[in-house]
mmCIF file of C-alpha atoms and ligand atoms in Angstrom:
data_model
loop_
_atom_site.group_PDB
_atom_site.id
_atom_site.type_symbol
_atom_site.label_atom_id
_atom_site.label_comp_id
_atom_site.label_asym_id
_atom_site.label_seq_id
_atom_site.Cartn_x
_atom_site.Cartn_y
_atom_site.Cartn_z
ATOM 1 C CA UNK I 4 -116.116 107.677 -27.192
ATOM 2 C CA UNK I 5 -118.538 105.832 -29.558
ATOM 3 C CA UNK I 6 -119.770 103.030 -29.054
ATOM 4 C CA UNK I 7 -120.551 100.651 -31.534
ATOM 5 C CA UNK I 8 -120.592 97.074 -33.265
ATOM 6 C CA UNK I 9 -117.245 95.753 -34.182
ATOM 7 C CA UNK I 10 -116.861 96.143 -38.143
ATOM 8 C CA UNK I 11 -118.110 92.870 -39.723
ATOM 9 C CA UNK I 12 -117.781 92.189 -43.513
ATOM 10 C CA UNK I 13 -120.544 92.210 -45.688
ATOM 11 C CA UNK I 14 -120.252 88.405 -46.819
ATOM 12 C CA UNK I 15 -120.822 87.467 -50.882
ATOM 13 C CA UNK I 16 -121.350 91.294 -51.332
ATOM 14 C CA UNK I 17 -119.006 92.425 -54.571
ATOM 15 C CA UNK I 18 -118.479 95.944 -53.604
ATOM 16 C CA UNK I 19 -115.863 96.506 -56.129
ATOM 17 C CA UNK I 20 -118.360 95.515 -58.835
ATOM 18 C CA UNK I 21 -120.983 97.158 -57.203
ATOM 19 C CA UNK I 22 -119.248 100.646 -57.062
ATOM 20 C CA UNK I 23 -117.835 100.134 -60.256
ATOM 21 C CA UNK I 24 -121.517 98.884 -61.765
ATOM 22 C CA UNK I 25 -122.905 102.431 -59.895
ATOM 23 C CA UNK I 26 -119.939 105.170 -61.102
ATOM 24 C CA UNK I 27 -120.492 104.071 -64.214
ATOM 25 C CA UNK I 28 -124.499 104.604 -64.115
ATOM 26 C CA UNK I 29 -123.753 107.715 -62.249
ATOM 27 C CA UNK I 30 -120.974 109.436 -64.913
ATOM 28 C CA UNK I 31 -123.890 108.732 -67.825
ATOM 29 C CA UNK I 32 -126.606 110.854 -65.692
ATOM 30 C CA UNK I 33 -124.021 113.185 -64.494
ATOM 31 C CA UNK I 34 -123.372 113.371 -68.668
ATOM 32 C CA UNK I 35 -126.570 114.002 -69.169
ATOM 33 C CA UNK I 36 -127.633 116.775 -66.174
ATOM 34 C CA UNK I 37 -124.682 119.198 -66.992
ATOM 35 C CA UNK I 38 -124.886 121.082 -70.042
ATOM 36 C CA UNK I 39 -122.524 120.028 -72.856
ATOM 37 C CA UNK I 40 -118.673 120.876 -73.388
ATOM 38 C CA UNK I 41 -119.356 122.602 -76.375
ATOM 39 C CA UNK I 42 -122.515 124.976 -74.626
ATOM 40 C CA UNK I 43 -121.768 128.928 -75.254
ATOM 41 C CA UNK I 44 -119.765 129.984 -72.917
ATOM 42 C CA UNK I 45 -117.987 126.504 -73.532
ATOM 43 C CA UNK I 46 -115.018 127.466 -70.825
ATOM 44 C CA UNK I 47 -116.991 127.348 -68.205
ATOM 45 C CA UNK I 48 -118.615 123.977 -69.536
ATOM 46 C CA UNK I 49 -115.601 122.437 -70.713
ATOM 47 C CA UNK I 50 -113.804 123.715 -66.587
ATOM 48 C CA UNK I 51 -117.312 121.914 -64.986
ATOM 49 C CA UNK I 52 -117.202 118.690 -67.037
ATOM 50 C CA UNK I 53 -113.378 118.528 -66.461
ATOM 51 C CA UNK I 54 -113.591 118.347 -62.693
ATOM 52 C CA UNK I 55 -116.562 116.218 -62.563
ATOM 53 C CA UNK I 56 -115.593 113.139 -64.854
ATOM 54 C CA UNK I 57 -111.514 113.726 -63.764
ATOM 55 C CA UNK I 58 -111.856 110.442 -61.840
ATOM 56 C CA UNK I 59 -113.607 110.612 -58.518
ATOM 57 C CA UNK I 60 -114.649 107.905 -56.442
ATOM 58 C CA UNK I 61 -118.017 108.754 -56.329
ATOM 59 C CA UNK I 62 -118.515 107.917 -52.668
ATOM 60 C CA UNK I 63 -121.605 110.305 -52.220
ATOM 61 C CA UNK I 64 -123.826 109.380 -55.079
ATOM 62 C CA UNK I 65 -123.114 105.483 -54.272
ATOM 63 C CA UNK I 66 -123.973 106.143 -50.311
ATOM 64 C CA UNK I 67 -127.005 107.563 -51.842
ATOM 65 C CA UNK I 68 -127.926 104.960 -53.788
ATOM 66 C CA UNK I 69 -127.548 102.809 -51.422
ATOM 67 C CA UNK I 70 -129.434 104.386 -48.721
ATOM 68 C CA UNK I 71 -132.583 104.467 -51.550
ATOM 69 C CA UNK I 72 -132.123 100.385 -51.855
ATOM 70 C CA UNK I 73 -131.909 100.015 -48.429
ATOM 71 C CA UNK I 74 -135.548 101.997 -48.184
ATOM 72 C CA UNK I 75 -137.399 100.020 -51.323
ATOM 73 C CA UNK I 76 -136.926 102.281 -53.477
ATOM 74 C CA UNK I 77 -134.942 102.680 -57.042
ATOM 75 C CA UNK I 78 -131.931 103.806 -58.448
ATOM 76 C CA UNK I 79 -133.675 105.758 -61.204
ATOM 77 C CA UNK I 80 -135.869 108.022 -58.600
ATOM 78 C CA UNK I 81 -132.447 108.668 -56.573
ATOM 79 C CA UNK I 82 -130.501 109.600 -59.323
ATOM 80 C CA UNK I 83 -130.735 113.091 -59.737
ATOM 81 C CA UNK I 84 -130.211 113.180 -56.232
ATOM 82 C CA UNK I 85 -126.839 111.541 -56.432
ATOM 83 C CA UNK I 86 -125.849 113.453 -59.218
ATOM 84 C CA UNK I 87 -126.643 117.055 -57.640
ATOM 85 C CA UNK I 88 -124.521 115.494 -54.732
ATOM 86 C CA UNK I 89 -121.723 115.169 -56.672
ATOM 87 C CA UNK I 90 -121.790 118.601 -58.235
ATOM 88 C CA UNK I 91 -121.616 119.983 -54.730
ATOM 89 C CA UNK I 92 -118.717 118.140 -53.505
ATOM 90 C CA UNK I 93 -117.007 118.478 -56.434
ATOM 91 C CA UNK I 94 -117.388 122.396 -56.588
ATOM 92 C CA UNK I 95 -115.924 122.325 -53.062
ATOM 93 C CA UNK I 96 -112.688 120.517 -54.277
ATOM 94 C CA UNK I 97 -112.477 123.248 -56.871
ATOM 95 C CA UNK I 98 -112.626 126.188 -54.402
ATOM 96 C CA UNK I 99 -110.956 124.161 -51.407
ATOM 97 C CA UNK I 100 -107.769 123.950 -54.374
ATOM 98 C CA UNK I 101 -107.520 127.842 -55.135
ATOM 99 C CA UNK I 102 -104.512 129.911 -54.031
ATOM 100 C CA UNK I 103 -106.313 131.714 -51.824
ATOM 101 C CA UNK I 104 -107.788 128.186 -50.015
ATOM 102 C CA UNK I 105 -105.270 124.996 -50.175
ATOM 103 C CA UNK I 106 -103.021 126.441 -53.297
ATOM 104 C CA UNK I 107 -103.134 122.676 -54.906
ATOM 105 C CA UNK I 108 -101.729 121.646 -57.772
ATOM 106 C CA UNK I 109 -103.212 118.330 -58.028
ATOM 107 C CA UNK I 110 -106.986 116.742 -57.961
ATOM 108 C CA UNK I 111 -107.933 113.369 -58.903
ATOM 109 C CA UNK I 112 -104.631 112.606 -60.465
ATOM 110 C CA UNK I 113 -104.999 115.558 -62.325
ATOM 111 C CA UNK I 114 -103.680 118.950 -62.289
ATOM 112 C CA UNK I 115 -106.383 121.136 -60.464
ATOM 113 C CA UNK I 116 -108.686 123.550 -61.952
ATOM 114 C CA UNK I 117 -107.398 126.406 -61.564
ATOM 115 C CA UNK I 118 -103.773 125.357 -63.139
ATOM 116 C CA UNK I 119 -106.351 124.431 -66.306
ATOM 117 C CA UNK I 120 -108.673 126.933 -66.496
ATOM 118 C CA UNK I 121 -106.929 130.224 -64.800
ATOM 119 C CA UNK I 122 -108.562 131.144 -61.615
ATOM 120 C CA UNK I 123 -111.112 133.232 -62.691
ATOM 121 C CA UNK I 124 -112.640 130.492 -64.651
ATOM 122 C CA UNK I 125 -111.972 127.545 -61.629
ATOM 123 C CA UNK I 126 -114.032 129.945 -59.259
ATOM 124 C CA UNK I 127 -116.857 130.189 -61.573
ATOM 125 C CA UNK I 128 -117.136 126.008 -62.108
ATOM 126 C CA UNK I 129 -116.909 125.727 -58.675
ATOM 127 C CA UNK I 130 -119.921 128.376 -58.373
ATOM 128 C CA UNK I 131 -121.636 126.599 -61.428
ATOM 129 C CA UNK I 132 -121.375 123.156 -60.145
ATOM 130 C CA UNK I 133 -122.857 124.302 -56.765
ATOM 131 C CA UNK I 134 -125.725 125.538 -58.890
ATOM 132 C CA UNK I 135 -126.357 122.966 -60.994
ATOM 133 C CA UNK I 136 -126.743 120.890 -58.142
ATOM 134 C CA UNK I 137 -129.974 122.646 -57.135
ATOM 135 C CA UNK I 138 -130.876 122.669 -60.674
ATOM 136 C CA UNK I 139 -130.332 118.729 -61.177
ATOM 137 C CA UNK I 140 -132.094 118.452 -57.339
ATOM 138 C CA UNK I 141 -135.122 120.237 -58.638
ATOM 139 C CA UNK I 142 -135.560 117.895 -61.294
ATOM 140 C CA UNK I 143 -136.181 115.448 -58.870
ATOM 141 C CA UNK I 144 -139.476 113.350 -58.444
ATOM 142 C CA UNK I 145 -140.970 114.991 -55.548
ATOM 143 C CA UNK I 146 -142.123 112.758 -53.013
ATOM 144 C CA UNK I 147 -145.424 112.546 -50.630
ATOM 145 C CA UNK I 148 -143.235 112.889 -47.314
ATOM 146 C CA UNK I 149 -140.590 115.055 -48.960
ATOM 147 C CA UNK I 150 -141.127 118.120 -51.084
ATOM 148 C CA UNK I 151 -139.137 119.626 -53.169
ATOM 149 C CA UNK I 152 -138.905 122.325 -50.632
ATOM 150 C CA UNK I 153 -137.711 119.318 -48.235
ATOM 151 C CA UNK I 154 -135.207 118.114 -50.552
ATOM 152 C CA UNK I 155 -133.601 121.561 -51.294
ATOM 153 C CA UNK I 156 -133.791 122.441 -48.214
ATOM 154 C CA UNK I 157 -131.404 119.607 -46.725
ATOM 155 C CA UNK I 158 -128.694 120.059 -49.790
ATOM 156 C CA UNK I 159 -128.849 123.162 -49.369
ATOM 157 C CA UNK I 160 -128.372 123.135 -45.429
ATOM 158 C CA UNK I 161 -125.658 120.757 -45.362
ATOM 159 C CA UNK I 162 -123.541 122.900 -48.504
ATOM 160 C CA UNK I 163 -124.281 126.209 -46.766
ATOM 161 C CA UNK I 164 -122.580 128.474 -43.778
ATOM 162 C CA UNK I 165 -123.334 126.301 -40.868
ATOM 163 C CA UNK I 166 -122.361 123.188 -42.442
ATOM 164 C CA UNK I 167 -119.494 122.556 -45.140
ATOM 165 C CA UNK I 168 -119.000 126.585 -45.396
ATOM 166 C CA UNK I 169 -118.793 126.648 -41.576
ATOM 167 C CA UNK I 170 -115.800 123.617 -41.396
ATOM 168 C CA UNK I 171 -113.947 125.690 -43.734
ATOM 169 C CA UNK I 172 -114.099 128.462 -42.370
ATOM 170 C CA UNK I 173 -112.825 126.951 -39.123
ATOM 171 C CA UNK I 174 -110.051 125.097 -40.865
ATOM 172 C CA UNK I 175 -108.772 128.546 -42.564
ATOM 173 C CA UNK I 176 -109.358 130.015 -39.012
ATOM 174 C CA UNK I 177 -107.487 126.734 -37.285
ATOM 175 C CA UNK I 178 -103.775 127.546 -39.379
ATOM 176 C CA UNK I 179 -101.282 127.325 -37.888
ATOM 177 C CA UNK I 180 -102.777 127.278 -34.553
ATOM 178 C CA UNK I 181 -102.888 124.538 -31.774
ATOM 179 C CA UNK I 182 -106.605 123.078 -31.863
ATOM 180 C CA UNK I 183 -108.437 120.202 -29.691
ATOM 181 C CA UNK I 184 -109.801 117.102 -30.603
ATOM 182 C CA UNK I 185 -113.171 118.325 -29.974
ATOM 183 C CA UNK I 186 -112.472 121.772 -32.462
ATOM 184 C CA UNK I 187 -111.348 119.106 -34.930
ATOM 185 C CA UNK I 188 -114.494 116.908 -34.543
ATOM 186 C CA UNK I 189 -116.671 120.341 -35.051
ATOM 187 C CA UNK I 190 -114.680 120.483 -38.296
ATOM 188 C CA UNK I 191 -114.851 117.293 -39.672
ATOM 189 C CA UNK I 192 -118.431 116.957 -39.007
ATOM 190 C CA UNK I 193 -119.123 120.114 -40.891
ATOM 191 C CA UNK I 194 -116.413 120.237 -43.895
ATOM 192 C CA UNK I 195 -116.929 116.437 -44.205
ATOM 193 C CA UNK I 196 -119.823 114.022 -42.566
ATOM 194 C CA UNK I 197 -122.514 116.983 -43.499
ATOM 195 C CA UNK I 198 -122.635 116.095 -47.352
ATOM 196 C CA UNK I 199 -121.943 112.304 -46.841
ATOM 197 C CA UNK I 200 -124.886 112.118 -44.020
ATOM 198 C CA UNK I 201 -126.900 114.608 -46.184
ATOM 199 C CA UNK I 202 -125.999 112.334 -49.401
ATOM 200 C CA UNK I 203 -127.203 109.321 -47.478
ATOM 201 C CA UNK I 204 -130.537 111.013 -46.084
ATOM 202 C CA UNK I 205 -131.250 112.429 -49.890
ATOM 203 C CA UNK I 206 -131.317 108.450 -50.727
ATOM 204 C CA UNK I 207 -133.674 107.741 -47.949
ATOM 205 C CA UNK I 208 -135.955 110.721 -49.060
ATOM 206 C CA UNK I 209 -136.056 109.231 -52.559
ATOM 207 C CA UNK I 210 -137.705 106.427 -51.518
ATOM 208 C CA UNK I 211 -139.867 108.101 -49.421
ATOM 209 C CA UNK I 212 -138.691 106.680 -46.585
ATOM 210 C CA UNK I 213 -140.547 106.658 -43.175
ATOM 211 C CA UNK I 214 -138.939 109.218 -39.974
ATOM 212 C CA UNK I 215 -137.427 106.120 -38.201
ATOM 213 C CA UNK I 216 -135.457 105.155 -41.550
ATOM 214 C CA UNK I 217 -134.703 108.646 -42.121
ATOM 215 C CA UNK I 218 -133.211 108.908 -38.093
ATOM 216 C CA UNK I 219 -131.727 105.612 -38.489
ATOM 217 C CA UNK I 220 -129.911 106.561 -42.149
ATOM 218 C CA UNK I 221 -128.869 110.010 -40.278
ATOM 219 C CA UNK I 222 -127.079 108.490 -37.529
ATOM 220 C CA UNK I 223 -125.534 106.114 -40.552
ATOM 221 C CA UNK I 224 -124.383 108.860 -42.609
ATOM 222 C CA UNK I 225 -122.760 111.019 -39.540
ATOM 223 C CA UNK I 226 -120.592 108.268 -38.192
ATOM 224 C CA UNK I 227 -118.958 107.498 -41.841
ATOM 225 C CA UNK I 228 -118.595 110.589 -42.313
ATOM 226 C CA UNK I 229 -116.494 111.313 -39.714
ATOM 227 C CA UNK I 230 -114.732 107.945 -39.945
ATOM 228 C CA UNK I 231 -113.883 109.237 -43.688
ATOM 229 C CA UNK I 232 -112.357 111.956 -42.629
ATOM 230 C CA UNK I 233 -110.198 110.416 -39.854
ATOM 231 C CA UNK I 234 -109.030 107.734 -42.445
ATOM 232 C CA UNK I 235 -108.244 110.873 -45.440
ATOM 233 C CA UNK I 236 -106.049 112.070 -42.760
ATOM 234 C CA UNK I 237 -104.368 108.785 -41.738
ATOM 235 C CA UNK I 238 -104.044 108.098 -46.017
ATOM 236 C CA UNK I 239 -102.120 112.103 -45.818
ATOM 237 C CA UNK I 240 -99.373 110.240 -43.853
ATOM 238 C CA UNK I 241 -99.155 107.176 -45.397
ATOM 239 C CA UNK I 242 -100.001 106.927 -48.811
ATOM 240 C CA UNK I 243 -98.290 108.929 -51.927
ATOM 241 C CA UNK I 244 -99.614 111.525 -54.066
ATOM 242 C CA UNK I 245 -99.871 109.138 -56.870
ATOM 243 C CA UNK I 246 -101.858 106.676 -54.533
ATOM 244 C CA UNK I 247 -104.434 109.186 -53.716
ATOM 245 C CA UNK I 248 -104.186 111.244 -57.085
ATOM 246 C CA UNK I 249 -103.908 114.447 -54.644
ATOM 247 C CA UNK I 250 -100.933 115.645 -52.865
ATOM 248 C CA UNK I 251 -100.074 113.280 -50.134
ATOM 249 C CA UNK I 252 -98.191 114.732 -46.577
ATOM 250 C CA UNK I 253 -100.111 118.310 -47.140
ATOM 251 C CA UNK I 254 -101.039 118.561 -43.781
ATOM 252 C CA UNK I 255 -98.050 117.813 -41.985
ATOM 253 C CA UNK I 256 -96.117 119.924 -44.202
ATOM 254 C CA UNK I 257 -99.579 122.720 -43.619
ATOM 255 C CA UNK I 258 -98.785 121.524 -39.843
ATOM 256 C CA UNK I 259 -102.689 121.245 -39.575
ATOM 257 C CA UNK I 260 -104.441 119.602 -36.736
ATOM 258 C CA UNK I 261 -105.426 115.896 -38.096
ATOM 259 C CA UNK I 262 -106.350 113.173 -35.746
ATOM 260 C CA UNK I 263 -103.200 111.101 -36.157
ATOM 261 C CA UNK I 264 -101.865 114.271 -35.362
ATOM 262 C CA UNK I 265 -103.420 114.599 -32.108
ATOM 263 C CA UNK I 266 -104.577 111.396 -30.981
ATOM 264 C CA UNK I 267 -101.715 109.241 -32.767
ATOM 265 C CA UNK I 268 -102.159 106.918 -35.983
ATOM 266 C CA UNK I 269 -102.952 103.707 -33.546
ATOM 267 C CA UNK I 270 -105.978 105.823 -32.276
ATOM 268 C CA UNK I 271 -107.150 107.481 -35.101
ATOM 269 C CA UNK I 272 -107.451 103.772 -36.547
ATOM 270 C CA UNK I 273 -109.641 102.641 -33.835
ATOM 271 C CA UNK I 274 -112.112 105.959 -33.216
ATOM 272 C CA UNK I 275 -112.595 104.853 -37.194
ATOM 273 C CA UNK I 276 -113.447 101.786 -36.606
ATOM 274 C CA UNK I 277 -116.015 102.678 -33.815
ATOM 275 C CA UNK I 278 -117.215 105.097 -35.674
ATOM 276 C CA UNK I 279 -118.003 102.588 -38.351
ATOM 277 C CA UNK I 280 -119.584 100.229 -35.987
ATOM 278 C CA UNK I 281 -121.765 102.941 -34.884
ATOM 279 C CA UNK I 282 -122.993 103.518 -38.573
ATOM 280 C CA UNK I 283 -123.626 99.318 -38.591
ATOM 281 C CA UNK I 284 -125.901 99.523 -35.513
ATOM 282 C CA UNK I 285 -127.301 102.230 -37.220
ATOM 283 C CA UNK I 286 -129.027 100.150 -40.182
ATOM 284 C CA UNK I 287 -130.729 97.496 -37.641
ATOM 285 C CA UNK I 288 -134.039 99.301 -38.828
ATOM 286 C CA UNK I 289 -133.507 98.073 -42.435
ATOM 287 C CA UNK I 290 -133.101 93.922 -41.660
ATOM 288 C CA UNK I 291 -130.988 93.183 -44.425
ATOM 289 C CA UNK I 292 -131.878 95.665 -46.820
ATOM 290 C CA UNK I 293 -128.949 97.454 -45.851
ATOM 291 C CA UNK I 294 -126.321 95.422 -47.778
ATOM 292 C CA UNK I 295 -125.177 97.770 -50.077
ATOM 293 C CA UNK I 296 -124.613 100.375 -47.400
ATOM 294 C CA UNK I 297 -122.676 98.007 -45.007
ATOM 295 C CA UNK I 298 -120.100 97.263 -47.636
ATOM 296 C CA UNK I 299 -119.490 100.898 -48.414
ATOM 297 C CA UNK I 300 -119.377 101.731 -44.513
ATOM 298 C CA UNK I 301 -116.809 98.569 -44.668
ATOM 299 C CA UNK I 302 -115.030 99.450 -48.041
ATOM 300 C CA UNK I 303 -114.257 102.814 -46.909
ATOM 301 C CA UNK I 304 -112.220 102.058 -43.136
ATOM 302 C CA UNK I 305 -110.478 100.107 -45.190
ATOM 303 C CA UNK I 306 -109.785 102.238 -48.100
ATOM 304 C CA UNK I 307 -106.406 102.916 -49.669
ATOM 305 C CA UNK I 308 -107.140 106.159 -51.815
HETATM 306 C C1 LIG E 22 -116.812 128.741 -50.961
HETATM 307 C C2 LIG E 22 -114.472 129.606 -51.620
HETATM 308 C C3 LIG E 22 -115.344 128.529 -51.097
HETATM 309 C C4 LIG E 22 -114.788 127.354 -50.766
HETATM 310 C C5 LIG E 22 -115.528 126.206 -50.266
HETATM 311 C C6 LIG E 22 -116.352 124.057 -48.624
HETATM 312 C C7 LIG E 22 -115.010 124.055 -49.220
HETATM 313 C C8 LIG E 22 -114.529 125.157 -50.057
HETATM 314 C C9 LIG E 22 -114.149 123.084 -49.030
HETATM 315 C C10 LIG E 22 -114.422 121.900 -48.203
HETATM 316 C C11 LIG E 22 -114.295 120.690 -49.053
HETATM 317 C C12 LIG E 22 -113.331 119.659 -48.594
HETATM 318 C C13 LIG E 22 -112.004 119.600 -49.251
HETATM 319 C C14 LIG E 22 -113.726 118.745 -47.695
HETATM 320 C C15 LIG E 22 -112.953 117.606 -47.310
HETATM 321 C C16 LIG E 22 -113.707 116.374 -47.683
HETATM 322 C C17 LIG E 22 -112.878 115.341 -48.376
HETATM 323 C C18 LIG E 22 -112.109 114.372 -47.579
HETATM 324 C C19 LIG E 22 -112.845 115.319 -49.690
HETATM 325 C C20 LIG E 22 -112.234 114.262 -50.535
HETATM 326 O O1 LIG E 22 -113.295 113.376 -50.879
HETATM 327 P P1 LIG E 22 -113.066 112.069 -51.761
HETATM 328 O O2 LIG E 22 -111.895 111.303 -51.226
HETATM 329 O O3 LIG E 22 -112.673 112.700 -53.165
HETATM 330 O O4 LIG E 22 -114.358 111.344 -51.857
HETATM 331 P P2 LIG E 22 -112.961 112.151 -54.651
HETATM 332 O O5 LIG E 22 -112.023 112.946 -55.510
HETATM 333 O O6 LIG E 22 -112.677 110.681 -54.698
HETATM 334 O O7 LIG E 22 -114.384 112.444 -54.952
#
């Protein structure tokens, strides 16, 4: 069980104007990484751009934003950063939509790629997105603690088949079958927490960040990581499709393993909110630097979508 501080808000911190303040700085880089719609072969550009801007919360560039404040340093070196993030994560929804993954219909209250684009198409944005992300991530400053070997090296780690590949792969594995809470946890920390702690460590690395922040902003980014994923599968149960702007009761209906599931909604609640407390001790390090990132830690337990 974790053990952690007790979820405190961040007083006279905005963090609906601050998110809103950094999607919007993050769609006008993402705008200007990715090739434009009308680029030859303008499918594929139009089936990239579509995903990207159809409305996501942007949880992973803002964490890494956030983890850069926290560190001294600036929005503008952690940008590209946050933006090859978000390719990544959003060329997982693509794929994690297809027939032959979660057969989806709808994606950030649109319908998914693939009912756009055909198939064919969806699986190429989703491979074009994962590459633009090392594109975008190579285009980075370059930093004297972190390479751009360094920085590769961890998006590329936490996208690849011991990471987000690998908690797929168990998921698909996992169907229809009866699973632990510990098979789950190996799952969630892979399909999920990897890019979220990875998108908070890219942050840190941005600023150049010392080995004790960079520890410190790990143990952050694993424990809301996981907590995200426990509370996306307590909003499956109780929120509608139009709420979340995906298809709400999927995994009941999939009868997949969730943690309300197999611990019970009243549980589930609680390991998130340890979890969360965890991530709070976690930013000690960064005395009071670390606004930004305790209202997102805080914003998303209490989430709705
Ligand atoms: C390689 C064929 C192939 C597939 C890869 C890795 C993968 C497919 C899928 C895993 C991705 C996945 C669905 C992880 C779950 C993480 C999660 C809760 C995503 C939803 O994140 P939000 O709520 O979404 O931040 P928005 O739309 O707001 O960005």
């Amino acid at each position: 069980m974790p053990t952690g501080r007790k979820p405190q808000p961040a007083k006279g911190f905005d963090i609906e104007d601050y998110l809103a303040q950094r999607t919007r700085a993050v769609d006008q880089a993402l705008n200007h990484f990715l090739p434009p719609a009308v680029t030859k072969p303008a499918t594929i550009h139009k089936a990239m751009r579509y995903s990207l801007f159809a409305g996501g919360k942007r949880m992973r560039p803002a964490l890494c934003l956030a983890a850069a404040e926290a560190c001294g340093g600036s929005v503008e070196d952690a940008m590209p950063l946050a933006c090859a993030v978000e390719c990544i994560h959003t060329y997982s929804l693509i794929h994690d939509d297809l027939p032959a993954m979660d057969d989806d219909d709808l994606r950030r209250g649109k319908p998914t790629n693939h009912k756009v684009f055909g198939e064919g198409i969806a699986v190429l944005a989703g491979d074009a997105l994962l590459t633009e992300a090392f594109i975008i991530g190579a285009k980075s400053k370059g930093w004297p603690r972190y390479s751009h070997q360094e920085i590769i090296l961890d998006l590329a780690g936490a996208a690849g088949s011991k990471q987000l590949i690998a908690g797929q792969v168990a998921d698909l594995e996992a169907e229809g079958k009866k699973i632990s809470s510990d098979q789950l946890k190996y799952i969630h920390e892979r399909k999920t927490s990897a890019l979220l702690c990875c998108s908070v460590r890219l942050g840190g690395m941005s600023a150049n960040c010392d080995p004790d922040q960079l520890a410190a902003l790990t143990r952050f980014g694993y424990n809301v990581g996981l907590a995200f994923q426990i509370i996306d599968d307590i909003l499956d149960v109780t929120q509608t499709s139009e709420q979340l702007g995906k298809t709400a009761g999927k995994d009941t209906a999939a009868q997949k393993a969730t943690y309300p599931s197999i611990v019970g909604m009243e549980k589930s609640q609680c390991i998130a909110a340890e979890l969360t407390g965890c991530a709070f001790s976690a930013l000690d390090i960064f005395a009071g630097k670390a606004q930004a990132l305790t209202a997102i830690a805080e914003y998303l337990l209490k989430r709705n979508r």
